[in-house]
Every structure is written in structure tokens, then in C-alpha cells.
Amino acid sequence: MNGTSTVLIIVGLFLVGGIISFAKQQMPKSLIVLLSIGAAMCLLAGILRLEVWN
């Protein structure tokens, strides 16, 4: 596990926490969708950059 994948996974999890918080505050759905797309991209990029795939 290198530093870049760790940072991407941590940022993705942070954004997931933001999604939960924004949903509880009943923020606009478009903002929640945008945040969820960003979180999914960060988590996917972090997982794909892991060293276990080589």
C-alpha cells in the first residue's frame, strides 16, 4: 500500500462521511449526488492503485 492509494482511500471515506452528514441535513440532492460521485471515484482509484493487483 503506497502513499497515494492511502490518501485517495482516506479522502473517499471523508467524502462518504460528508454524504451522510448532508443527507441528514436534507441538503439538495444534486449536491449529494456530486459528492457521491467524487467519493466513488476516490475510493475506486485508491483501491485500483493498491499493490495487491500486481
C-alpha positions as semicolon CSV with decimal commas, in nm:
position;residue;x (nm);y (nm);z (nm)
1;M;0,000;0,000;0,000
2;N;0,166;0,320;-0,111
3;G;0,100;0,676;-0,001
4;T;-0,113;0,778;-0,296
5;S;-0,359;0,493;-0,255
6;T;-0,380;0,562;0,118
7;V;-0,458;0,929;0,061
8;L;-0,721;0,851;-0,203
9;I;-0,897;0,599;0,023
10;I;-0,893;0,840;0,319
11;V;-1,033;1,124;0,106
12;G;-1,300;0,890;-0,029
13;L;-1,405;0,788;0,322
14;F;-1,410;1,154;0,427
15;L;-1,644;1,231;0,139
16;V;-1,868;0,937;0,238
17;G;-1,897;1,096;0,582
18;G;-1,993;1,420;0,412
19;I;-2,262;1,241;0,213
20;I;-2,413;1,102;0,533
21;S;-2,398;1,442;0,700
22;F;-2,550;1,624;0,405
23;A;-2,830;1,367;0,378
24;K;-2,916;1,415;0,746
25;Q;-2,926;1,793;0,695
26;Q;-3,153;1,748;0,392
27;M;-2,921;1,934;0,158
28;P;-3,005;1,948;-0,216
29;K;-2,995;1,608;-0,388
30;S;-2,771;1,737;-0,667
31;L;-2,501;1,823;-0,412
32;I;-2,526;1,478;-0,254
33;V;-2,502;1,312;-0,597
34;L;-2,196;1,520;-0,686
35;L;-2,033;1,430;-0,356
36;S;-2,112;1,061;-0,401
37;I;-1,958;1,059;-0,750
38;G;-1,640;1,215;-0,610
39;A;-1,629;0,968;-0,322
40;A;-1,679;0,672;-0,554
41;M;-1,403;0,794;-0,785
42;C;-1,159;0,846;-0,497
43;L;-1,231;0,506;-0,344
44;L;-1,211;0,328;-0,679
45;A;-0,884;0,498;-0,770
46;G;-0,737;0,419;-0,429
47;I;-0,837;0,055;-0,450
48;L;-0,708;0,015;-0,804
49;R;-0,373;0,170;-0,708
50;L;-0,315;-0,088;-0,433
51;E;-0,008;-0,305;-0,475
52;V;-0,203;-0,631;-0,441
53;W;-0,310;-0,630;-0,807
54;N;0,043;-0,681;-0,941
